[in-house]
Short mmCIF file of C-alpha atoms in Angstrom, two decimals:
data_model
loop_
_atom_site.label_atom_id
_atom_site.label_comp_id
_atom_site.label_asym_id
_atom_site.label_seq_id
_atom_site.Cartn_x
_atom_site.Cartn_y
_atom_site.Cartn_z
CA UNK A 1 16.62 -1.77 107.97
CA UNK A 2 18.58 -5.30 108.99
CA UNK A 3 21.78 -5.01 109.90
CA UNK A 4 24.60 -6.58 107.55
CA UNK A 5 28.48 -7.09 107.00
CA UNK A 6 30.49 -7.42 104.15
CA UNK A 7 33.99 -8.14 103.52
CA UNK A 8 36.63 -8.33 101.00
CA UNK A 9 40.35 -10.43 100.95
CA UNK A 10 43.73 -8.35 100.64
CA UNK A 11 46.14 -9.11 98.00
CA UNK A 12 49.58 -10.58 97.43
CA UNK A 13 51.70 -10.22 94.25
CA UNK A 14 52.99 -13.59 93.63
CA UNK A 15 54.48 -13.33 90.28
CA UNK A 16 55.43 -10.43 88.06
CA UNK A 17 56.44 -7.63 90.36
CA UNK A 18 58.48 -5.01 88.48
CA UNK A 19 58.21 -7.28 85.44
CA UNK A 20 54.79 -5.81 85.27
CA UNK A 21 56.06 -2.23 84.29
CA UNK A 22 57.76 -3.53 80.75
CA UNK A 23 54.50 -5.20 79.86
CA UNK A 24 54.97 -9.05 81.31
CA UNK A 25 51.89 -10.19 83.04
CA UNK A 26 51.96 -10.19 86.59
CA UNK A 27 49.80 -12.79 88.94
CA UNK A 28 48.23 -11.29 92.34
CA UNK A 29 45.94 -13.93 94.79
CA UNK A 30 43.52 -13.13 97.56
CA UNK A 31 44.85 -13.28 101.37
CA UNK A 32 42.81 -14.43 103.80
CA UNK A 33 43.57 -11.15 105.73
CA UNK A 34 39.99 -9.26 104.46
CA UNK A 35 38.50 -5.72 105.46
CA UNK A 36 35.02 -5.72 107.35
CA UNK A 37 32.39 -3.23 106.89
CA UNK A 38 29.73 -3.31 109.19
CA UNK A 39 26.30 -1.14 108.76
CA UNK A 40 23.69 -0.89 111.12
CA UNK A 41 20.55 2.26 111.77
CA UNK A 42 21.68 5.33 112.97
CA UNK A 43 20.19 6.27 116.68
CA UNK A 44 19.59 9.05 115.11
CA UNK A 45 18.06 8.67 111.55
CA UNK A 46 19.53 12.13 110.46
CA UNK A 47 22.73 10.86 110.67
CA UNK A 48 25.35 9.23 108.57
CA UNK A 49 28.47 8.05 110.50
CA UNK A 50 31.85 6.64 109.20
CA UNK A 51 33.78 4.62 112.17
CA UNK A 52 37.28 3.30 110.88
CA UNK A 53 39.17 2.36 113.79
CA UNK A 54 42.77 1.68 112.21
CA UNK A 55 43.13 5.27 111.14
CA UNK A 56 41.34 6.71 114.27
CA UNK A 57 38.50 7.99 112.06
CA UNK A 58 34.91 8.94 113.57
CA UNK A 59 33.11 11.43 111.50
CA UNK A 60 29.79 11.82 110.86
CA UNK A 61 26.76 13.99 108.48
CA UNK A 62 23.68 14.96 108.63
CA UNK A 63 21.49 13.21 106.17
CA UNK A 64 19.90 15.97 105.00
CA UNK A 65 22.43 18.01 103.97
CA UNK A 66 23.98 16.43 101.88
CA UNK A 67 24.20 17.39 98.60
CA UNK A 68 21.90 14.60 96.60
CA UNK A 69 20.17 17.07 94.52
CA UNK A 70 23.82 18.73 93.26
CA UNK A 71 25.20 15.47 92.16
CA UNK A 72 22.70 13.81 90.38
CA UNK A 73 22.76 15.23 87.06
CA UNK A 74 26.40 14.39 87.03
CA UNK A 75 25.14 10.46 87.76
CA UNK A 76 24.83 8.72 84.33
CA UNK A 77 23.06 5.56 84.02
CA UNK A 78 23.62 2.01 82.72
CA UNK A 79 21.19 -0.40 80.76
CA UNK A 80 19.65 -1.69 83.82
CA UNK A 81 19.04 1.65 85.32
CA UNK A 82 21.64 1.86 87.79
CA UNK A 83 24.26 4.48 88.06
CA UNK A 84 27.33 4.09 86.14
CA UNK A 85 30.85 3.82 87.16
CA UNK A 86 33.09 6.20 85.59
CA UNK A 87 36.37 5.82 83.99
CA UNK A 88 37.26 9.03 85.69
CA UNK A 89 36.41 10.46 88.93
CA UNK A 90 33.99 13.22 88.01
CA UNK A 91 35.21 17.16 88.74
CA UNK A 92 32.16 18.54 89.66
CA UNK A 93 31.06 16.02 91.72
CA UNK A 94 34.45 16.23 93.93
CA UNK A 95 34.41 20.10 94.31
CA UNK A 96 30.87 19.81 95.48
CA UNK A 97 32.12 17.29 98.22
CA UNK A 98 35.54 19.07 98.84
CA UNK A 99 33.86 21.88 100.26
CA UNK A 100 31.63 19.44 102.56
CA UNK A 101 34.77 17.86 104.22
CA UNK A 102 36.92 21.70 104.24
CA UNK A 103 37.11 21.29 108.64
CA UNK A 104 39.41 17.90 108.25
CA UNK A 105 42.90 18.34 109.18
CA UNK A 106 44.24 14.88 108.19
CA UNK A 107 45.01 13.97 104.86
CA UNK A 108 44.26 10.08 105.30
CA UNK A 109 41.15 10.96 106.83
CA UNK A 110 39.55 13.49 104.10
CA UNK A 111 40.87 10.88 101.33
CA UNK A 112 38.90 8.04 103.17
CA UNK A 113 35.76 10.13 104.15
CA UNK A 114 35.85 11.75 100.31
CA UNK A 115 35.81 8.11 98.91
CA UNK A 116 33.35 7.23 101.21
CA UNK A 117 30.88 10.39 100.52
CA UNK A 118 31.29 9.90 96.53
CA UNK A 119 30.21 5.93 96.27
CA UNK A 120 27.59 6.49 98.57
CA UNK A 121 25.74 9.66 97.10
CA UNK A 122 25.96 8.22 93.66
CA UNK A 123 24.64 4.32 94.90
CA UNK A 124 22.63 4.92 98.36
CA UNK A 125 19.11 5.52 98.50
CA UNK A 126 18.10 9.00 99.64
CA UNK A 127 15.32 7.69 101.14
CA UNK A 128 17.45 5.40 103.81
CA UNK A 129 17.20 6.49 107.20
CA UNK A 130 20.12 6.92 109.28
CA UNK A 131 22.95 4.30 108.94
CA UNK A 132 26.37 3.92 110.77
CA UNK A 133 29.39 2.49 108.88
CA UNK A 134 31.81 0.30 110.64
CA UNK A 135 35.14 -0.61 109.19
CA UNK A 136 37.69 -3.01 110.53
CA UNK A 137 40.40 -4.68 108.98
CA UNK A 138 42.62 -7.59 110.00
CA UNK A 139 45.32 -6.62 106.78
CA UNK A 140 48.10 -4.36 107.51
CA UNK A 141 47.39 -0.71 106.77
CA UNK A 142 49.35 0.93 104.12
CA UNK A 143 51.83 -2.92 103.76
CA UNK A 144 51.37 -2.98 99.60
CA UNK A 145 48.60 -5.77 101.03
CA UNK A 146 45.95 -3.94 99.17
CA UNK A 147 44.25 -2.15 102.12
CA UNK A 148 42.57 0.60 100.56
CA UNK A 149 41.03 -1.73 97.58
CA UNK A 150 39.72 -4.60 99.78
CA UNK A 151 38.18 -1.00 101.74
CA UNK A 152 36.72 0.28 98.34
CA UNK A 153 35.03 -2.90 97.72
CA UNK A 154 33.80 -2.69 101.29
CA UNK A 155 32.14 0.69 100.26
CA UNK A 156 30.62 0.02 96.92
CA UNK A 157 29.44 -3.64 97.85
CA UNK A 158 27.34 -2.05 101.23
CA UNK A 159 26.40 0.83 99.00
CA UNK A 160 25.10 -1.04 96.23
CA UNK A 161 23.56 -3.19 98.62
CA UNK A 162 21.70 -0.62 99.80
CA UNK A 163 20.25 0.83 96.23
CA UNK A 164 18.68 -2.14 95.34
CA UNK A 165 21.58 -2.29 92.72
CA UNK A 166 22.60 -5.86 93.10
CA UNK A 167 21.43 -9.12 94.19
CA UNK A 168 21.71 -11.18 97.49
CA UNK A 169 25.45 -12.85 97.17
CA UNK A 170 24.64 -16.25 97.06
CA UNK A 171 27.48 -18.91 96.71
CA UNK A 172 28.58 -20.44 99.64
CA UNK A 173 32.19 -20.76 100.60
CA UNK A 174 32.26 -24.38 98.98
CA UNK A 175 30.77 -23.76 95.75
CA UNK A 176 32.53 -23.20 92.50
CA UNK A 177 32.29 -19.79 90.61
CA UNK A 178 30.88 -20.43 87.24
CA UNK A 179 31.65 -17.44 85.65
CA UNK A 180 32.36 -13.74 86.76
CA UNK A 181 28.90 -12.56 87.72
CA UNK A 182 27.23 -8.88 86.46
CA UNK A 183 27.23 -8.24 90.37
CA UNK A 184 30.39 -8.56 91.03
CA UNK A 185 31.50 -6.84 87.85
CA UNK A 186 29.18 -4.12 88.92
CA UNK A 187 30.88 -3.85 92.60
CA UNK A 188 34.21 -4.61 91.12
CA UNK A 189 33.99 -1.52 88.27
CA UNK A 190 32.97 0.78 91.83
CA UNK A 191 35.33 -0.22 93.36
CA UNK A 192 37.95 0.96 91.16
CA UNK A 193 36.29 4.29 91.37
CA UNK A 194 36.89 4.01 94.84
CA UNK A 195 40.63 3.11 94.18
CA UNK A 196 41.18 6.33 92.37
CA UNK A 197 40.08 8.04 95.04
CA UNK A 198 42.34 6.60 97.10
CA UNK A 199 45.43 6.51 94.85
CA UNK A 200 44.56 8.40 91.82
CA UNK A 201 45.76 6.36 89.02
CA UNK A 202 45.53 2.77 90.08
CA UNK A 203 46.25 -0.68 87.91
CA UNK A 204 42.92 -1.92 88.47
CA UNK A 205 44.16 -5.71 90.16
CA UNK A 206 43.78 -5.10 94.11
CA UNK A 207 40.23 -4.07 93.67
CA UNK A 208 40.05 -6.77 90.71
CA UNK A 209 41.68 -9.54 93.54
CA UNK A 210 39.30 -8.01 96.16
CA UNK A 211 35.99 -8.65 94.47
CA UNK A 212 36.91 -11.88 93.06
CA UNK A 213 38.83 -13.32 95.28
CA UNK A 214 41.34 -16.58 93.90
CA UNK A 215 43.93 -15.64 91.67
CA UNK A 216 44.12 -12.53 88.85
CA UNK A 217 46.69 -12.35 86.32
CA UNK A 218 47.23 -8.70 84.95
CA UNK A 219 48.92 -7.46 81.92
CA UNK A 220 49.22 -4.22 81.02
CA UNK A 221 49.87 -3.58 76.69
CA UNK A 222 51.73 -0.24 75.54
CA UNK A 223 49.24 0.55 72.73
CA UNK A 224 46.27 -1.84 73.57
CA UNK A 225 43.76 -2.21 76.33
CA UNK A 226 45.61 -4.20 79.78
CA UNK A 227 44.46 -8.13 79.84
CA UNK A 228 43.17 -8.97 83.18
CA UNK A 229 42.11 -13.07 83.62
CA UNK A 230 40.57 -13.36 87.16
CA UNK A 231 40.79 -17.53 88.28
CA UNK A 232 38.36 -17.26 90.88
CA UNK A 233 38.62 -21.33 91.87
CA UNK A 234 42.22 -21.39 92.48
CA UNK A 235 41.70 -22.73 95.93
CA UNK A 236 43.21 -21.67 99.34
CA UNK A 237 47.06 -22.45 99.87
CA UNK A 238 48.75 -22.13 103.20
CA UNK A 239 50.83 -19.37 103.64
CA UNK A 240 52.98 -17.19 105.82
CA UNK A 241 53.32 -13.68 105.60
CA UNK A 242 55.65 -11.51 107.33
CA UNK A 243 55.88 -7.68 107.60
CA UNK A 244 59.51 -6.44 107.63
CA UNK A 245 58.07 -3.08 108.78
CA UNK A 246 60.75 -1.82 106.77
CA UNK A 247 59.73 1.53 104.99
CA UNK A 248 60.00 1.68 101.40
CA UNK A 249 59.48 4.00 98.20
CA UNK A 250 57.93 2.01 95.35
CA UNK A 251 58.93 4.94 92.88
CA UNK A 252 62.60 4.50 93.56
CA UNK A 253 62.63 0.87 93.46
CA UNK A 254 61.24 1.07 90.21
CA UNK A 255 63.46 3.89 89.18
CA UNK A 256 66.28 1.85 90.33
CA UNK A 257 65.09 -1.06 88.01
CA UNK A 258 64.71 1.57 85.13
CA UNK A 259 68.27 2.09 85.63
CA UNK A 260 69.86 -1.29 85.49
CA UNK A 261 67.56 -1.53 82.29
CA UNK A 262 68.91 1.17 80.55
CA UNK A 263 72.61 0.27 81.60
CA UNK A 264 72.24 -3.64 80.87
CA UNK A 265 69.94 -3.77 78.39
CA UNK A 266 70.22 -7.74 77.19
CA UNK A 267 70.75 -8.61 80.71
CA UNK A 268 67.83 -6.70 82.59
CA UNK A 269 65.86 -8.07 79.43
CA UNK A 270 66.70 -11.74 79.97
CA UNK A 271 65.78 -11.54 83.47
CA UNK A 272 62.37 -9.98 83.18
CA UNK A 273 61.81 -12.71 80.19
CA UNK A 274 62.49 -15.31 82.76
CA UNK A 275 60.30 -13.59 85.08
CA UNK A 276 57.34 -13.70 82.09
CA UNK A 277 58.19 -17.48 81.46
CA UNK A 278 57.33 -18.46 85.65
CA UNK A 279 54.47 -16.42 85.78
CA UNK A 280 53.08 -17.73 82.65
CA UNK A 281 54.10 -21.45 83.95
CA UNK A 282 52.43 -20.83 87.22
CA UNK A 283 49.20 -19.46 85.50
CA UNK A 284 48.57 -22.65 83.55
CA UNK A 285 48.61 -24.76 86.67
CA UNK A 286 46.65 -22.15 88.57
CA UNK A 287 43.51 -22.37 86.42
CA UNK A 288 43.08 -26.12 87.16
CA UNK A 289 40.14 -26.51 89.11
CA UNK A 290 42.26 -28.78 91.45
CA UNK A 291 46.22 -27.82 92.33
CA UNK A 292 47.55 -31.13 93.11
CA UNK A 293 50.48 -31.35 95.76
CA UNK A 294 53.07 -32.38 92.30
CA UNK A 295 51.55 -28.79 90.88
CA UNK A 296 52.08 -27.12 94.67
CA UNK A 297 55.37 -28.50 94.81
CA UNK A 298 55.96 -26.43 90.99
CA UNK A 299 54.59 -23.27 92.14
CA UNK A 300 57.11 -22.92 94.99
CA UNK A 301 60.03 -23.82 92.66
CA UNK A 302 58.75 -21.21 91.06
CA UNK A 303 58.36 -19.00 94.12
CA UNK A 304 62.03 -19.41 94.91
CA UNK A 305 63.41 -18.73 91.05
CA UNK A 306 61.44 -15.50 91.03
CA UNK A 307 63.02 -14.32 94.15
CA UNK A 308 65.93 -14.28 92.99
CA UNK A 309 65.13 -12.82 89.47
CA UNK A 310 64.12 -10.10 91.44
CA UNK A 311 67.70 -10.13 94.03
CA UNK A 312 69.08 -9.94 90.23
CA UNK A 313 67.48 -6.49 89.94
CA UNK A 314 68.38 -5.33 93.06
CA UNK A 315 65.05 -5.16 94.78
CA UNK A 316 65.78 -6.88 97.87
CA UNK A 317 66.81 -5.88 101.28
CA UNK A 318 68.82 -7.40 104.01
CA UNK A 319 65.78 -7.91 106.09
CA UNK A 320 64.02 -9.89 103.26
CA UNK A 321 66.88 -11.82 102.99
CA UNK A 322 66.53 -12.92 106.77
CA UNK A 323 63.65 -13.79 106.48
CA UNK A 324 64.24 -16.19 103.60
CA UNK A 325 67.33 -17.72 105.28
CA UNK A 326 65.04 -18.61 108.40
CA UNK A 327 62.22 -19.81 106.48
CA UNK A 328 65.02 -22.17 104.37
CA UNK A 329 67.17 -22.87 106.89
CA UNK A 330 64.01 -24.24 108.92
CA UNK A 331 62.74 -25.96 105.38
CA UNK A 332 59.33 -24.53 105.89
CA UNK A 333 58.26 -24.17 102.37
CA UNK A 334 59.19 -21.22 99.35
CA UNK A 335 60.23 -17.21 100.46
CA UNK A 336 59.93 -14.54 98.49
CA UNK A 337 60.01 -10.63 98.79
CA UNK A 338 56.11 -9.35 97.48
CA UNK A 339 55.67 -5.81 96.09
CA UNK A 340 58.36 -3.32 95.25
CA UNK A 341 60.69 -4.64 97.96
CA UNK A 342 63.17 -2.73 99.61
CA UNK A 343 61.55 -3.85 102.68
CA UNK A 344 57.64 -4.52 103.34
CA UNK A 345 56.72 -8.03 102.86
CA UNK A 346 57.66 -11.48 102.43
CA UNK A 347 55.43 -14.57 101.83
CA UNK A 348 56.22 -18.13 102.38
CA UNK A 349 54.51 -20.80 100.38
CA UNK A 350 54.32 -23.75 103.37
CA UNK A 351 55.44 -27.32 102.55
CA UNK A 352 52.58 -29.46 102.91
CA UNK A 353 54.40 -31.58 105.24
CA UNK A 354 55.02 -28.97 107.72
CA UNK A 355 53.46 -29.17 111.42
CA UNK A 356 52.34 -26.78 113.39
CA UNK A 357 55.06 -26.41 115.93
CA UNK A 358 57.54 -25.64 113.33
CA UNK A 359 55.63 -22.84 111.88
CA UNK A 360 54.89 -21.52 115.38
CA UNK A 361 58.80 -21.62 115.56
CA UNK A 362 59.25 -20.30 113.01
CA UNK A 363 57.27 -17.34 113.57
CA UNK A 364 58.50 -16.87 117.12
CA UNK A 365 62.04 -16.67 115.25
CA UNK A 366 60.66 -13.65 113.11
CA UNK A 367 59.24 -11.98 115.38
CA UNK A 368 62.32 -11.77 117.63
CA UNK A 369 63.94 -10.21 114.87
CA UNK A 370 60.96 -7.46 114.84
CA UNK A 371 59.29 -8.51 111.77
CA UNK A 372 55.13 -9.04 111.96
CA UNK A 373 53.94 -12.61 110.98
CA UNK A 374 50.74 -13.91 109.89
CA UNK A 375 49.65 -17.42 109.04
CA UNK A 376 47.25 -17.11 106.52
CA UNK A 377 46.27 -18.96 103.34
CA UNK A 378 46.57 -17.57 99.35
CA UNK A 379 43.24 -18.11 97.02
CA UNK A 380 39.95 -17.83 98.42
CA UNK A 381 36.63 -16.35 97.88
CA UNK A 382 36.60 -12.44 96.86
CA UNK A 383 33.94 -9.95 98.57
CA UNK A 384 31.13 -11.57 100.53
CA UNK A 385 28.28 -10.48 102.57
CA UNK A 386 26.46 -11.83 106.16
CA UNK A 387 22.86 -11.20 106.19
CA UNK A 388 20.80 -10.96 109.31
CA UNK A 389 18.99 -13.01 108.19
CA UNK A 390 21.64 -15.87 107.49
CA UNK A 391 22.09 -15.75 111.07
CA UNK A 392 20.22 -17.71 113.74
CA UNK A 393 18.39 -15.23 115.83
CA UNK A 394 20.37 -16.02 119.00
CA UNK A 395 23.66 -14.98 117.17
CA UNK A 396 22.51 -11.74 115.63
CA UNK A 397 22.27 -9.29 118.71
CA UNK A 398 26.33 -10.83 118.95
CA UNK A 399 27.20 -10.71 115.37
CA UNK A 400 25.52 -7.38 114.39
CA UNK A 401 26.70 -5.41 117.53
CA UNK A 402 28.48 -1.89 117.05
CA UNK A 403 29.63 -1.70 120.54
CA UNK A 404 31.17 -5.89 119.70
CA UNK A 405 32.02 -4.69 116.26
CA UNK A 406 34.35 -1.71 117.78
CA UNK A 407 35.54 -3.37 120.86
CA UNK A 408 37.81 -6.10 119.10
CA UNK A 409 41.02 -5.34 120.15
CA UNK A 410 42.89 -7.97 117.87
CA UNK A 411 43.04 -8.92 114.24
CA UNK A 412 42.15 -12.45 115.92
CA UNK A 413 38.98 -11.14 117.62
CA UNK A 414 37.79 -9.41 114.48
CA UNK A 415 38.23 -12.88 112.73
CA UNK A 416 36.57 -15.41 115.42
CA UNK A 417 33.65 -12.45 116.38
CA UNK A 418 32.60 -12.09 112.47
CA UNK A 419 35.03 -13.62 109.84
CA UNK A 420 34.32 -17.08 111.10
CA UNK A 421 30.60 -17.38 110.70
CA UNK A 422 29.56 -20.30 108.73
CA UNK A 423 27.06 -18.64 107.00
CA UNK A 424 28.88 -16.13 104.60
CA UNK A 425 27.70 -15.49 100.82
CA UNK A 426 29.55 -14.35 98.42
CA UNK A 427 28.78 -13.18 94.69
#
């Protein structure tokens, strides 16, 4: 078997957080911060082996055992054959792995190894030989960045991959998604099977943003199905991001919101209103096919208003706030607080007009404080594969080596060593 990569873009909430909860669409975009799965033969072609250096994960199976023949009369199939995502993770097919993964004593680890296990013995051939998975990401690990669903798409893109269940990704970083294709819907509903592994009851959007990459605007509706609009064109926009690495709990921001609702009804109600009207504003100019630097200009207008909507519900923290007061004071472009806030992150939406220097200033200036700063870009392609055979054959022994793969020490390494290829497809 050839060696391949894929990868798939973290996420950003841009507009809409905390509005989201009373049924006001929210707007999430890709970051150009992406997780890398890497999958290459086995030495030994008994064995399956999961490598996921950012959580200090190395654990491994042998192919034989396991449990193929349990699980698939719990594997329903589609039109096409395939096998069906479910709405639900399935009970029977979890306590047949739980007992596989009984000798794991950390919790992150069994959650990523029990993801990992259930996509693959549902999509993966049986037949395969040997195969070692790789997994490196450049995002921020548990940041509200969408880690775990740009790592589920990961998963079910490879697996899918590798039973024959989708086709060769095929658009080029330059070319224009037509429409939402039935592979990426297929890796996209997987992927949110994934998600629930990881989280249980997720909203669907990070592994929504992760597969399609650009911009998705989610609404969920009390009594009807949640509206989900993917803009998969809206092209890249610089950006900074910077990681407070503040600790947060996103259940008692949002309880803390509840409260000021149910005290100040009209006014909590006006706010998230407001907070509707931007993000409905900035979807309009976000499905042009070209953002134009008047419409750029709007969007972080926009930017700054909804920060303070959300200072208005009391969702910011001091370190946020120092972060925007740099970023302003050094007229750098738009600042707001992204997630629950609280701490976490803040993005910056960069002026067009502003060099290089100043941002590397600027970052220098956070980081003194002890925040975490990327420069990055919003928008972008969604989950994307590097054949071997996309590569010319002096680059592959570099570009498809484990012992390359797992000796990046930086984000930055991870990005020039794969990331950077010219040669990525994406479906």
């Amino acid at each position: 078997m050839e060696p391949f990569v894929v990868s798939a873009p973290g996420k950003v909430i841009i507009f809409g957080e905390h509005s989201a909860v009373y049924s006001k669409p929210a707007i999430a975009a890709a970051l150009d911060l992406r997780c890398y799965l890497l999958v290459t033969p086995s030495a030994d072609t008994d064995v399956i082996r999961l490598e996921f250096a950012d959580i200090d994960l190395v654990h491994q199976w042998a192919k034989h055992t396991l449990p193929w023949d349990k699980i698939a009369p719990f594997v329903e199939k589609d039109d096409h054959g395939r096998p069906k995502p479910t709405k639900e993770l399935v009970p029977e097919i979890q306590a047949i792995l739980s007992q596989m993964l009984g000798d794991m004593d950390s919790n992150l680890h069994f959650i990523a190894c029990h993801c990992f296990l259930y996509m693959y013995c549902q999509l993966a051939d049986p037949e395969l030989p040997g195969l070692t998975f790789q997994i490196r990401s450049t995002l921020p690990i548990g940041a509200g960045l969408g880690s775990s669903a740009s790592t589920a798409v990961c998963m079910a893109s490879a697996f899918a991959v590798l039973g024959g269940h989708v086709s060769k990704a095929s658009l080029k970083a330059t070319d224009k998604a037509t429409s939402e294709s039935d592979e990426a819907e297929y890796i996209n509903d997987w992927s949110f099977v994934g998600e629930m592994c990881f989280h249980g009851n997720p909203s669907g959007i990070d592994n929504a943003v992760a597969t399609f990459g650009g911009a998705v605007m989610f609404q969920r509706k009390t009594n009807e199905p949640s509206v989900r609009t993917a803009m998969r064109n809206f092209p890249p926009l610089k950006l900074l991001l910077t990681n407070t690495k503040v600790p947060r709990s996103t259940a008692e921001l949002v309880a803390g919101v509840g409260r000021i609702h149910a005290t100040y009804p009209k006014t909590a109600l006006s706010v998230l209103d407001a907070m509707d009207s931007l993000a409905t504003e900035a979807y309009h100019i976000m499905i042009q096919p070209y953002v134009k630097a008047e419409d750029r200009q709007t969007l972080r207008e926009l930017v700054n208003i909804n920060h303070g909507l959300l200072v208005a519900l009391g969702v910011s923290h001091p370190s946020l706030e120092q972060i925007k007061m740099i970023g302003d004071y050094h007229k750098i472009g738009a600042t707001k607080l992204t997630g629950a806030g609280g701490g976490g992150c803040a993005i910056t939406l960069v002026n067009d007009d502003t060099d290089e220097d100043t941002i590397a200033k600027v970052m220098t200036e956070f980081e003194s404080h002890g925040f975490e700063t990327f420069e990055t870009s919003l928008g972008g392609k969604g989950v994307g594969c590097l054949a071997y055979t996309d590569v010319d054959e002096g680059d592959r022994a570099r570009v498809f080596s484990s012992e390359n793969f797992s000796g990046y020490k930086t984000r930055e390494q991870v990005q020039q060593g794969v990331g950077n290829h010219p040669n990525w497809k994406y479906w």
